[in-house]
Short mmCIF file of N, CA and C in Angstrom, two decimals:
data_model
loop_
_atom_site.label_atom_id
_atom_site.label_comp_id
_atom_site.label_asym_id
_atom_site.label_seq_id
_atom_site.Cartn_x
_atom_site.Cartn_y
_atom_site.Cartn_z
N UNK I 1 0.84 -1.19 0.00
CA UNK I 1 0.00 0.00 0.00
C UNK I 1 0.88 1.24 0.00
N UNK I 2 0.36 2.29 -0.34
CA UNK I 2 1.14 3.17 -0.83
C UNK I 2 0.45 4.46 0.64
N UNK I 3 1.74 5.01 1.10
CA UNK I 3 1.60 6.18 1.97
C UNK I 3 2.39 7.42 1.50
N UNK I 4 2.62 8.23 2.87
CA UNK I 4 3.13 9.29 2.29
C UNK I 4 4.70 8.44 3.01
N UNK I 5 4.47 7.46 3.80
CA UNK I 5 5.92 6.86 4.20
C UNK I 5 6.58 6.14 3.33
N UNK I 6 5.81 4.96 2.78
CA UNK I 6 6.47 4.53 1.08
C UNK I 6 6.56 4.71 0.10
N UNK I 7 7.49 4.72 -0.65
CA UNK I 7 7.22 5.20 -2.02
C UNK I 7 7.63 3.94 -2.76
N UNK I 8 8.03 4.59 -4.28
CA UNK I 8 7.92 2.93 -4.78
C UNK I 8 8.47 3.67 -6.49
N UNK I 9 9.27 2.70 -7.23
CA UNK I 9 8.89 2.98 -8.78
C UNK I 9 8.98 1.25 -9.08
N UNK I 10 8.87 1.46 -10.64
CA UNK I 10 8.89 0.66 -11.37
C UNK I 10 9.26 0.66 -12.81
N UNK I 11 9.86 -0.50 -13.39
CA UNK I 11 10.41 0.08 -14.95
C UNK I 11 10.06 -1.76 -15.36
N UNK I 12 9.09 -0.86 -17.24
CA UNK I 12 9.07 -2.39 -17.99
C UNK I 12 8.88 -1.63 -19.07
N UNK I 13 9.22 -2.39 -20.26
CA UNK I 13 9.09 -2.27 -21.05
C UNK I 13 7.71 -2.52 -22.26
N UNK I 14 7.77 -1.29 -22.58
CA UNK I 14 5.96 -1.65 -23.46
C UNK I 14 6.36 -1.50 -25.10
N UNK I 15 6.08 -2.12 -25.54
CA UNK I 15 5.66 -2.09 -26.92
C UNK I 15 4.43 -1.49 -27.88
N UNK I 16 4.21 -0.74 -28.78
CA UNK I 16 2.78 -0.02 -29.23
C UNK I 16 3.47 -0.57 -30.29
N UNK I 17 2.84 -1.61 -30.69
CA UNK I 17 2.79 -1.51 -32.34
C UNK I 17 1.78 -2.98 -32.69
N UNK I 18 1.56 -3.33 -33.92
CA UNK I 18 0.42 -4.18 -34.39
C UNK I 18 0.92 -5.39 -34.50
N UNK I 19 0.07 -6.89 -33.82
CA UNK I 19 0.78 -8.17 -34.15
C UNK I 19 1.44 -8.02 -35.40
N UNK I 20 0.45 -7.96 -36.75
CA UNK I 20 1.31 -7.70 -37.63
C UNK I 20 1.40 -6.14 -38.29
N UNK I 21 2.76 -6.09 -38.72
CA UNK I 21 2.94 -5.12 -39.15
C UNK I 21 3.43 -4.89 -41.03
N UNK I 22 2.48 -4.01 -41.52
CA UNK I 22 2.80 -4.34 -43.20
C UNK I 22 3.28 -2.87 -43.81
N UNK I 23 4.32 -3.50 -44.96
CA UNK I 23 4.87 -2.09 -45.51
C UNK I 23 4.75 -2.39 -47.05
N UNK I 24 3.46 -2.30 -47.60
CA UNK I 24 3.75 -1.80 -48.85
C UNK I 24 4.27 -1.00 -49.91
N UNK I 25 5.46 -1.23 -50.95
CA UNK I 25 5.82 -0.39 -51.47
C UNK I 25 5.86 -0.41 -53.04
N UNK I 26 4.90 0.89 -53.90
CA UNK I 26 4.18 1.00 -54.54
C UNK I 26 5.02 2.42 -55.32
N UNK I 27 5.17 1.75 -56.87
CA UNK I 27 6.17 2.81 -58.10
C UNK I 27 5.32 4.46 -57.78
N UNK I 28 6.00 4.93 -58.23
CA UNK I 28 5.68 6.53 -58.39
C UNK I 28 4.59 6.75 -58.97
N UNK I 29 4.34 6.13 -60.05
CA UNK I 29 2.99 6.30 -61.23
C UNK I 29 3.23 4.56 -61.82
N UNK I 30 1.91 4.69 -63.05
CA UNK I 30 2.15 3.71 -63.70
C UNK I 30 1.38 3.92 -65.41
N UNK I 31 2.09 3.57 -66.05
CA UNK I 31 1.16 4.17 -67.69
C UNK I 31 0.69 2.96 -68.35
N UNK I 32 0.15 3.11 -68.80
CA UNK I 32 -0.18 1.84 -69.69
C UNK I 32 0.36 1.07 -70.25
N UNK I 33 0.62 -0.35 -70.19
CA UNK I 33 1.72 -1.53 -70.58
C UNK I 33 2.30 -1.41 -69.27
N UNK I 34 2.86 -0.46 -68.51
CA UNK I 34 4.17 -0.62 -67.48
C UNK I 34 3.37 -1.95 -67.02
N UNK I 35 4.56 -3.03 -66.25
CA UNK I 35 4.49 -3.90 -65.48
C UNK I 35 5.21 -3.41 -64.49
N UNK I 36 4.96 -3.99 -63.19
CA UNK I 36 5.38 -3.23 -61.89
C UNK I 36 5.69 -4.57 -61.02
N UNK I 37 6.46 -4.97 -60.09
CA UNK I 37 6.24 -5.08 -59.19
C UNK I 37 5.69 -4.84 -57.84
N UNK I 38 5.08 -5.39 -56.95
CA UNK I 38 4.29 -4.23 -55.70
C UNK I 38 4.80 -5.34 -54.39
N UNK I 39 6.23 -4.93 -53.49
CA UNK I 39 6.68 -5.72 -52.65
C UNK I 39 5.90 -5.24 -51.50
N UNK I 40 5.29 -6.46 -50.54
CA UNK I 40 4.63 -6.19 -49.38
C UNK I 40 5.61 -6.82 -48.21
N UNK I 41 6.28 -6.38 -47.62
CA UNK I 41 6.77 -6.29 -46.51
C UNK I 41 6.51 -6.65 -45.16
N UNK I 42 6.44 -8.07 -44.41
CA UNK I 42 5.31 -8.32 -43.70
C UNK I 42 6.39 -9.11 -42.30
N UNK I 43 5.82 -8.20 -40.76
CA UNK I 43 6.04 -8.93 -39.97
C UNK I 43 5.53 -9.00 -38.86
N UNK I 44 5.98 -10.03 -38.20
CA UNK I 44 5.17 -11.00 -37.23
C UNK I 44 5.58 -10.67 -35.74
N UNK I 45 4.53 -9.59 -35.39
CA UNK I 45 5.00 -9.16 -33.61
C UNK I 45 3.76 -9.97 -32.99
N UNK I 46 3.13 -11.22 -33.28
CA UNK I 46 2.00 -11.44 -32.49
C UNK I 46 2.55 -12.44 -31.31
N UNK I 47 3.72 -12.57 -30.99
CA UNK I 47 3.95 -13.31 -29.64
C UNK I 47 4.32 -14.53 -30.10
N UNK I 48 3.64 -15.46 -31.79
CA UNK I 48 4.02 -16.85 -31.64
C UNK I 48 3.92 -16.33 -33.48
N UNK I 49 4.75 -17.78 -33.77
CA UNK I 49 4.82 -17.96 -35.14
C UNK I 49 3.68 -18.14 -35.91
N UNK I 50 3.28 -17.54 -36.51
CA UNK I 50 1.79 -18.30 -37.97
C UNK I 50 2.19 -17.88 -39.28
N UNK I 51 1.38 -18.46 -39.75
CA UNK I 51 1.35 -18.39 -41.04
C UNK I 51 0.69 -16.74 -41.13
N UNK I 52 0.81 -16.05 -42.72
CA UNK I 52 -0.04 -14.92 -42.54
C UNK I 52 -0.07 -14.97 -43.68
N UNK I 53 -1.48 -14.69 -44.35
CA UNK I 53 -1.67 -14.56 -46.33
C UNK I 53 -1.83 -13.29 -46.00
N UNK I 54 -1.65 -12.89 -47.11
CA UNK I 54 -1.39 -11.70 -47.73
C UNK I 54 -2.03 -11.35 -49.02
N UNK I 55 -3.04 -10.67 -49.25
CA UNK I 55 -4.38 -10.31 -50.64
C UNK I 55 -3.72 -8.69 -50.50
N UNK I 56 -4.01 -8.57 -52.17
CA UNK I 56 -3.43 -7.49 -53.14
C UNK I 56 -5.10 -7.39 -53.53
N UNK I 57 -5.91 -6.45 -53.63
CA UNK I 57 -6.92 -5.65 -54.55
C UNK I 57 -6.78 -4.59 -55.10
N UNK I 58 -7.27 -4.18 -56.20
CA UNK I 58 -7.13 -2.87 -56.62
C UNK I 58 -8.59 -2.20 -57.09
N UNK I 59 -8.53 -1.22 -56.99
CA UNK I 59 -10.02 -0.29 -57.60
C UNK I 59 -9.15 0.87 -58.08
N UNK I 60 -10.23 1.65 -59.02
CA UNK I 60 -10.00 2.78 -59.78
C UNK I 60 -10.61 3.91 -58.91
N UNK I 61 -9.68 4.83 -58.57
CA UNK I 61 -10.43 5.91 -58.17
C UNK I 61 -10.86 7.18 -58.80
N UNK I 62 -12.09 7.68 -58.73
CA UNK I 62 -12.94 8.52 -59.26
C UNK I 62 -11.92 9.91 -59.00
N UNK I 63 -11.54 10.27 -59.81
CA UNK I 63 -11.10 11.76 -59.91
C UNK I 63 -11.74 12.92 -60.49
N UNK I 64 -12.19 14.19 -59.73
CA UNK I 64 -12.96 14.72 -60.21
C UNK I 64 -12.40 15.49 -61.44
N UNK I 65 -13.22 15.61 -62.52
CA UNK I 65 -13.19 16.94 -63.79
C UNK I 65 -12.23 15.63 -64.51
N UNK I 66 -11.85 14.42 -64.27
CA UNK I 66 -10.78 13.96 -65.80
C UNK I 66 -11.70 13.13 -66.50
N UNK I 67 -11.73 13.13 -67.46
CA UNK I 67 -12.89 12.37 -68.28
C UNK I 67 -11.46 11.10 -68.67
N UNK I 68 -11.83 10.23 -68.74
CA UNK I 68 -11.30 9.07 -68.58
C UNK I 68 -11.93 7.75 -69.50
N UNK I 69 -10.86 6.67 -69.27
CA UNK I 69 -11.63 5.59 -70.01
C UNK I 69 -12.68 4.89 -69.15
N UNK I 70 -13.43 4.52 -70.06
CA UNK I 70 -14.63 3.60 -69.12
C UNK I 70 -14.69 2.27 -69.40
N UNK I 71 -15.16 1.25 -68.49
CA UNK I 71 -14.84 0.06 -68.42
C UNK I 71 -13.74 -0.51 -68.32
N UNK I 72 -13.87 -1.65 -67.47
CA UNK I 72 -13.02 -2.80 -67.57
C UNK I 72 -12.12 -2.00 -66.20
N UNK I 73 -11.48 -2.66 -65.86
CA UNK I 73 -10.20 -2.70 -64.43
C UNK I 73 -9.14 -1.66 -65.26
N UNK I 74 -8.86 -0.98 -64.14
CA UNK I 74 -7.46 0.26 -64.07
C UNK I 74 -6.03 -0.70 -64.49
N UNK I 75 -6.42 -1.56 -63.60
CA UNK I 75 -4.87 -2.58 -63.37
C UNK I 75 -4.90 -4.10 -62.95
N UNK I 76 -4.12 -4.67 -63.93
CA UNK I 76 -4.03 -6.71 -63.78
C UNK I 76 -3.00 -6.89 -63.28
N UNK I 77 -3.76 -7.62 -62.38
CA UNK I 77 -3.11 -8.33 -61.59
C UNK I 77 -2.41 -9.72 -62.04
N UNK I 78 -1.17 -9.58 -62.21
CA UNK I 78 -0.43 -11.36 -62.70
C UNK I 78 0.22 -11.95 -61.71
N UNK I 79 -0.53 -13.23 -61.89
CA UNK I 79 -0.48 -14.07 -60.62
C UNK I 79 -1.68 -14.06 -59.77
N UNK I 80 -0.82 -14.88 -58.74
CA UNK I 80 -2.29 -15.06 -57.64
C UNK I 80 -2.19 -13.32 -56.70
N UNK I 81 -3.80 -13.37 -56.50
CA UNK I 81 -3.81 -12.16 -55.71
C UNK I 81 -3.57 -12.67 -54.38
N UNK I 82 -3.67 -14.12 -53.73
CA UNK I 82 -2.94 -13.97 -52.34
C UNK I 82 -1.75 -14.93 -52.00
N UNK I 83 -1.01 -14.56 -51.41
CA UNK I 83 -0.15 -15.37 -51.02
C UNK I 83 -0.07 -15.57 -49.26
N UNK I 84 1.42 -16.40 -49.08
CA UNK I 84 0.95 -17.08 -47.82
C UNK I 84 2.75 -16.65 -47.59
N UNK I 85 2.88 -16.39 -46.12
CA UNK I 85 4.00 -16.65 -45.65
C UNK I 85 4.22 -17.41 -44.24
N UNK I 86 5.08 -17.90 -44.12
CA UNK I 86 5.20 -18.50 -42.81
C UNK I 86 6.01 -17.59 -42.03
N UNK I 87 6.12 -16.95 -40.81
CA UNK I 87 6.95 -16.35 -39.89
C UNK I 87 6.73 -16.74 -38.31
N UNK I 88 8.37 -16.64 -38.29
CA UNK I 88 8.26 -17.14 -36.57
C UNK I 88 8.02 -15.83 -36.10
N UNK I 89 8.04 -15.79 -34.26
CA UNK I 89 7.98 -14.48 -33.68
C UNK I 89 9.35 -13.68 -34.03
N UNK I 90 8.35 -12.30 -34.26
CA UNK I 90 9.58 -11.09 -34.31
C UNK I 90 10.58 -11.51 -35.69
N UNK I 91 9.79 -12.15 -36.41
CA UNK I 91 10.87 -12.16 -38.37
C UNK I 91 10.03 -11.60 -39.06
N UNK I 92 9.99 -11.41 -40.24
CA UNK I 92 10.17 -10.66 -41.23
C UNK I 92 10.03 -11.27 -42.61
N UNK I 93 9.23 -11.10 -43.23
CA UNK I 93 9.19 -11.66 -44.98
C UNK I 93 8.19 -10.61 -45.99
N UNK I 94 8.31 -11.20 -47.01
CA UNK I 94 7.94 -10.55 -48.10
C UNK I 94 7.34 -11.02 -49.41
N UNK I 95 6.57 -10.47 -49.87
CA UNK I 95 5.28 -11.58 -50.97
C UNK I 95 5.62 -10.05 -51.84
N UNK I 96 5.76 -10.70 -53.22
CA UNK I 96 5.45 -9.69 -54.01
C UNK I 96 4.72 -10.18 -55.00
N UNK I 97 3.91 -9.04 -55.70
CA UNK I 97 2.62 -8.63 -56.32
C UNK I 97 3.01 -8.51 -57.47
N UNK I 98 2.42 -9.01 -58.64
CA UNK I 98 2.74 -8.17 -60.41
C UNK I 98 2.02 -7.55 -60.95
N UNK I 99 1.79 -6.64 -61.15
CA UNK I 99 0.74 -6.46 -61.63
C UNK I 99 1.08 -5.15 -63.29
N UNK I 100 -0.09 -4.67 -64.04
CA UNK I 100 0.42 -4.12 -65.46
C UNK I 100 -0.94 -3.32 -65.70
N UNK I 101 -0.19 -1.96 -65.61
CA UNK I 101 -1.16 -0.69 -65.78
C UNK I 101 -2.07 -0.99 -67.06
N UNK I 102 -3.06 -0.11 -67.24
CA UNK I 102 -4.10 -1.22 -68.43
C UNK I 102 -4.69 0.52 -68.94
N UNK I 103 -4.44 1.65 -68.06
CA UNK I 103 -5.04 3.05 -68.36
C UNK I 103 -3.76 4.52 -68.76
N UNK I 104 -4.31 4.94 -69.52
CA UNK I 104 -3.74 6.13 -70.20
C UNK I 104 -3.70 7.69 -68.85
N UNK I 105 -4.80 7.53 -68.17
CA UNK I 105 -5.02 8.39 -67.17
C UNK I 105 -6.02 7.51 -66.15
N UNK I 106 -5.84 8.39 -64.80
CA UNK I 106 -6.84 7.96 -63.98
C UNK I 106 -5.70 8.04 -62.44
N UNK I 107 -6.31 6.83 -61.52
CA UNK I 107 -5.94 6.72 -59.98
C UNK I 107 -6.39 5.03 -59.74
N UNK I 108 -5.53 4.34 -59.03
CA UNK I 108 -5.27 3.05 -58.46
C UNK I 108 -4.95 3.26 -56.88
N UNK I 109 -6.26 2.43 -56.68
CA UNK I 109 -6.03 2.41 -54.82
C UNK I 109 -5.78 0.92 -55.04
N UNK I 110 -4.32 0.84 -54.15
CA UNK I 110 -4.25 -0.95 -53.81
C UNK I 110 -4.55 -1.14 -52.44
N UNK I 111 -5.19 -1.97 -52.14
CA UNK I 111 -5.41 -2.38 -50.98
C UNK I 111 -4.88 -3.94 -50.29
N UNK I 112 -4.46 -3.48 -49.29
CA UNK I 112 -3.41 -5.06 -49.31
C UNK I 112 -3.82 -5.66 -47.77
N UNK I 113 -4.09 -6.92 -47.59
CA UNK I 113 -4.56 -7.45 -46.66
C UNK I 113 -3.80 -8.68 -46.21
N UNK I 114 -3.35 -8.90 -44.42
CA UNK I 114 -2.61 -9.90 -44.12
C UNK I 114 -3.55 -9.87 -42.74
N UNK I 115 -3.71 -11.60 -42.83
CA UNK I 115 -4.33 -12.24 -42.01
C UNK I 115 -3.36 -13.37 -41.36
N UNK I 116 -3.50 -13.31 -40.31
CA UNK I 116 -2.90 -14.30 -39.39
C UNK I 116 -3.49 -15.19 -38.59
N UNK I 117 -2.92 -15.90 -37.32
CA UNK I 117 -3.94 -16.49 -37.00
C UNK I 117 -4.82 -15.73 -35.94
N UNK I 118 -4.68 -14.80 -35.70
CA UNK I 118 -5.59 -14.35 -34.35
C UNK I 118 -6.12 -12.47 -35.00
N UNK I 119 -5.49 -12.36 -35.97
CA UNK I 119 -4.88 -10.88 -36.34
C UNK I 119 -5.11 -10.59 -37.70
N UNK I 120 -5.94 -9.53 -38.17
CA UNK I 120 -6.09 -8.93 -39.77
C UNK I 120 -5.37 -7.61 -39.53
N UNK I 121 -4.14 -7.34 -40.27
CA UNK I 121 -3.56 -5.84 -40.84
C UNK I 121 -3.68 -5.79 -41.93
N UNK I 122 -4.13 -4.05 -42.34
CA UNK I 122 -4.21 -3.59 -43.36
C UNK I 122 -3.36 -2.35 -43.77
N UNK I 123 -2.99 -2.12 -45.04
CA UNK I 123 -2.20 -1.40 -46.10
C UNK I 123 -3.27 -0.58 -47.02
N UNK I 124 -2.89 0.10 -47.36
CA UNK I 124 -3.29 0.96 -48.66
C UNK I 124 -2.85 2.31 -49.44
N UNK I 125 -2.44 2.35 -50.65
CA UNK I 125 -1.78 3.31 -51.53
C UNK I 125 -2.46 3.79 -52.27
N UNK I 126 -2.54 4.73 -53.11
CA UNK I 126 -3.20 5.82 -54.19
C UNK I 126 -1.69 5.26 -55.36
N UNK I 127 -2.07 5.25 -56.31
CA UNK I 127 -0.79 5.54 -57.22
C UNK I 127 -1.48 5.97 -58.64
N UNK I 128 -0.81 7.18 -59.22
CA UNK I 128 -1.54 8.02 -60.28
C UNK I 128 -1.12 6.92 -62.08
N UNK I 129 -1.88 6.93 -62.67
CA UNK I 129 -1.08 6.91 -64.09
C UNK I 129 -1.13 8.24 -64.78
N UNK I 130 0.02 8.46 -65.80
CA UNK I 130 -0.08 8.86 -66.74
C UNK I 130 -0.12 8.19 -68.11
N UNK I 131 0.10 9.42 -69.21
CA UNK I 131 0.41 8.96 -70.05
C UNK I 131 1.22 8.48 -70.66
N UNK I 132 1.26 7.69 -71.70
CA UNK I 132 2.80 7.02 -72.34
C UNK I 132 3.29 8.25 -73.30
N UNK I 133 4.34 8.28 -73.59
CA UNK I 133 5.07 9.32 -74.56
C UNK I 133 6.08 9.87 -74.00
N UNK I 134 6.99 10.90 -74.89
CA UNK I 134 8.19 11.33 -74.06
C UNK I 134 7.75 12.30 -72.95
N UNK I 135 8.28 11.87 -72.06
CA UNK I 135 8.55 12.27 -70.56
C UNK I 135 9.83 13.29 -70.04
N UNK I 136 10.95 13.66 -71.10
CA UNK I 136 11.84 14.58 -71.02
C UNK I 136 11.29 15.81 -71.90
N UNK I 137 11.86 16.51 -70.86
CA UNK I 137 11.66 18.16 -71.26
C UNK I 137 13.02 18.86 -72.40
N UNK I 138 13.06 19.32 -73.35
CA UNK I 138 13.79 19.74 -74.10
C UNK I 138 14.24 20.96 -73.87
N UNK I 139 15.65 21.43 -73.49
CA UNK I 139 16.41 22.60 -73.10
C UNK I 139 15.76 23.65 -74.56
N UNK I 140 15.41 24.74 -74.27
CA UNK I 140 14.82 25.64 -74.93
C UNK I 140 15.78 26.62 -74.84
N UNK I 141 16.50 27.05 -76.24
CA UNK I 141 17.29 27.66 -76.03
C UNK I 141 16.93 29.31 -75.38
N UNK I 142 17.88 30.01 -74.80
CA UNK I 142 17.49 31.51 -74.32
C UNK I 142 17.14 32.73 -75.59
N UNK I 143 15.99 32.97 -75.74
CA UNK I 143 16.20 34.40 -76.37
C UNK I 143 17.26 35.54 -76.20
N UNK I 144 17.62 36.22 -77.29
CA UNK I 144 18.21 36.66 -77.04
C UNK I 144 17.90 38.39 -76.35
N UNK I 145 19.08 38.28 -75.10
CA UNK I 145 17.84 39.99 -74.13
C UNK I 145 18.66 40.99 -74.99
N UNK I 146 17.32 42.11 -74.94
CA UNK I 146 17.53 43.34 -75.66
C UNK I 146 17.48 44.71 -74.78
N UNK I 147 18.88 45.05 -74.41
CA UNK I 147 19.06 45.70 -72.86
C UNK I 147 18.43 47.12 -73.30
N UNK I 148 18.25 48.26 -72.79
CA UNK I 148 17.54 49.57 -72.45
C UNK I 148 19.01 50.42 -73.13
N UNK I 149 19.31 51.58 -73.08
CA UNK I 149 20.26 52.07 -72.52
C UNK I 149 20.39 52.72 -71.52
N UNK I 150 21.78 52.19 -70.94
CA UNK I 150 22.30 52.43 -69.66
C UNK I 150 22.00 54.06 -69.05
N UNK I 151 21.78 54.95 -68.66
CA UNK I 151 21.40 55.94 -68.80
C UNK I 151 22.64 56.52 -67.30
N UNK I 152 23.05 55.53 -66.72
CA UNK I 152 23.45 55.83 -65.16
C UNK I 152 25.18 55.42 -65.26
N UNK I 153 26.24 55.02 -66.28
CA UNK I 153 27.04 55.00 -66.30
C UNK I 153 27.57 56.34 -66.69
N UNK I 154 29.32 56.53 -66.73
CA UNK I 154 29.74 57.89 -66.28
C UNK I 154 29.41 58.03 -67.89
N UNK I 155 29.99 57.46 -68.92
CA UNK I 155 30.01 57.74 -70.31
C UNK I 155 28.71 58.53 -70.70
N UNK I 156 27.87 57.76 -70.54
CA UNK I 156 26.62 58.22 -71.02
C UNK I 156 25.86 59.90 -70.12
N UNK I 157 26.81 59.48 -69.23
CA UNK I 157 26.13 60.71 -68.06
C UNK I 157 27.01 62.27 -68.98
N UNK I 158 28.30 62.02 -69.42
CA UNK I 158 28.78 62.61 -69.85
C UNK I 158 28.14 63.25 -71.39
N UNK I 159 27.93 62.10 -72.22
CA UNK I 159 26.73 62.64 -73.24
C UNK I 159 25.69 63.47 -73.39
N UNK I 160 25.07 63.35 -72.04
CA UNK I 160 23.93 64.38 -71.64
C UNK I 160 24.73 65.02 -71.36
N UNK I 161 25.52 65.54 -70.77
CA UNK I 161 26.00 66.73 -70.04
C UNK I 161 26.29 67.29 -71.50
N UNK I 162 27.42 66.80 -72.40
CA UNK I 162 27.61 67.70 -73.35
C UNK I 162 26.44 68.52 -74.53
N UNK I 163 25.36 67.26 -74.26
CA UNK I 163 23.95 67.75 -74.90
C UNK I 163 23.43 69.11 -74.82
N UNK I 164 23.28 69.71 -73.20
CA UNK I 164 22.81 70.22 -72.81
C UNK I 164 23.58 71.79 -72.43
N UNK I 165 24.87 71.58 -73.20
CA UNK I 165 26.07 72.55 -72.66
C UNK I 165 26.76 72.30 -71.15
N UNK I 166 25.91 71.77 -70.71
CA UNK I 166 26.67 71.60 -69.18
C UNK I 166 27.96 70.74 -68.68
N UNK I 167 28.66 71.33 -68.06
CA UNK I 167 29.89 70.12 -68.07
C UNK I 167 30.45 70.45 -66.83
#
């Protein structure tokens, strides 16, 4: 029991973070034809070893004012959309995803799901496409500048002066 005669501490260590923990990592953009890889990053803080699958989905997201293509899926998926890993406590693995942009413009939400045995974590990314075509900017040469005259150097100050008789 605690008075104003005893006192007392204590020290332990706590942990904040999710049995499992997932790091999807997802290209900059993607254009049409690109094939991509999409590595999911997956580990196991739940106290004991399991198995954990791992599901890849994708949807198209609605962007306002771009008129866009219609129908059919943003992005294919090659291969299976889930996989399976085995991890002991406190390791670490990784499932990767293939998948091949299918749109000229638009937005791809992936959504990535790992289930364990006691435990569902979830992931999710935005990734934009563009378009295909050249992508470098061409050095434009400088016009050439067409200066004023100087009106404030001594030469010219001297010009006026003789203009005007004054010296």
């Amino acid at each position: 029991t605690a008075d104003a005669a005893h006192t007392g501490s204590a020290e332990a260590k706590v942990y904040v973070r999710e049995p499992i923990v997932l790091q999807t990592t997802l290209p900059r953009f993607l254009s049409a034809g690109d094939e991509a890889q999409i590595p999911v990053f997956v580990t196991n803080m739940s106290g004991a070893a399991t198995e954990v699958v791992v599901s890849l989905e994708t949807e198209e997201v609605t962007t306002e004012g771009l008129i866009g293509e219609e129908g059919g899926p943003i992005v294919e998926l090659r291969g299976a959309a889930t996989k399976a890993v085995a991890l002991e406590d406190g390791k670490s693995g990784t499932v990767v995803f293939a998948v091949r942009g299918l749109r000229q413009a638009g937005t791809a939400r992936f959504k990535v799901t790992a289930k364990g045995a006691t435990y569902t974590a979830y992931d999710e990314g935005i990734l934009p496409f563009r378009p295909n075509g050249p992508h470098e900017s061409q050095p434009v040469p400088p016009e050439p500048m067409i200066r004023p005259r100087d009106l404030t150097t001594p030469s010219t100050l001297r010009s006026r002066a003789n203009c005007t008789g004054n010296q």
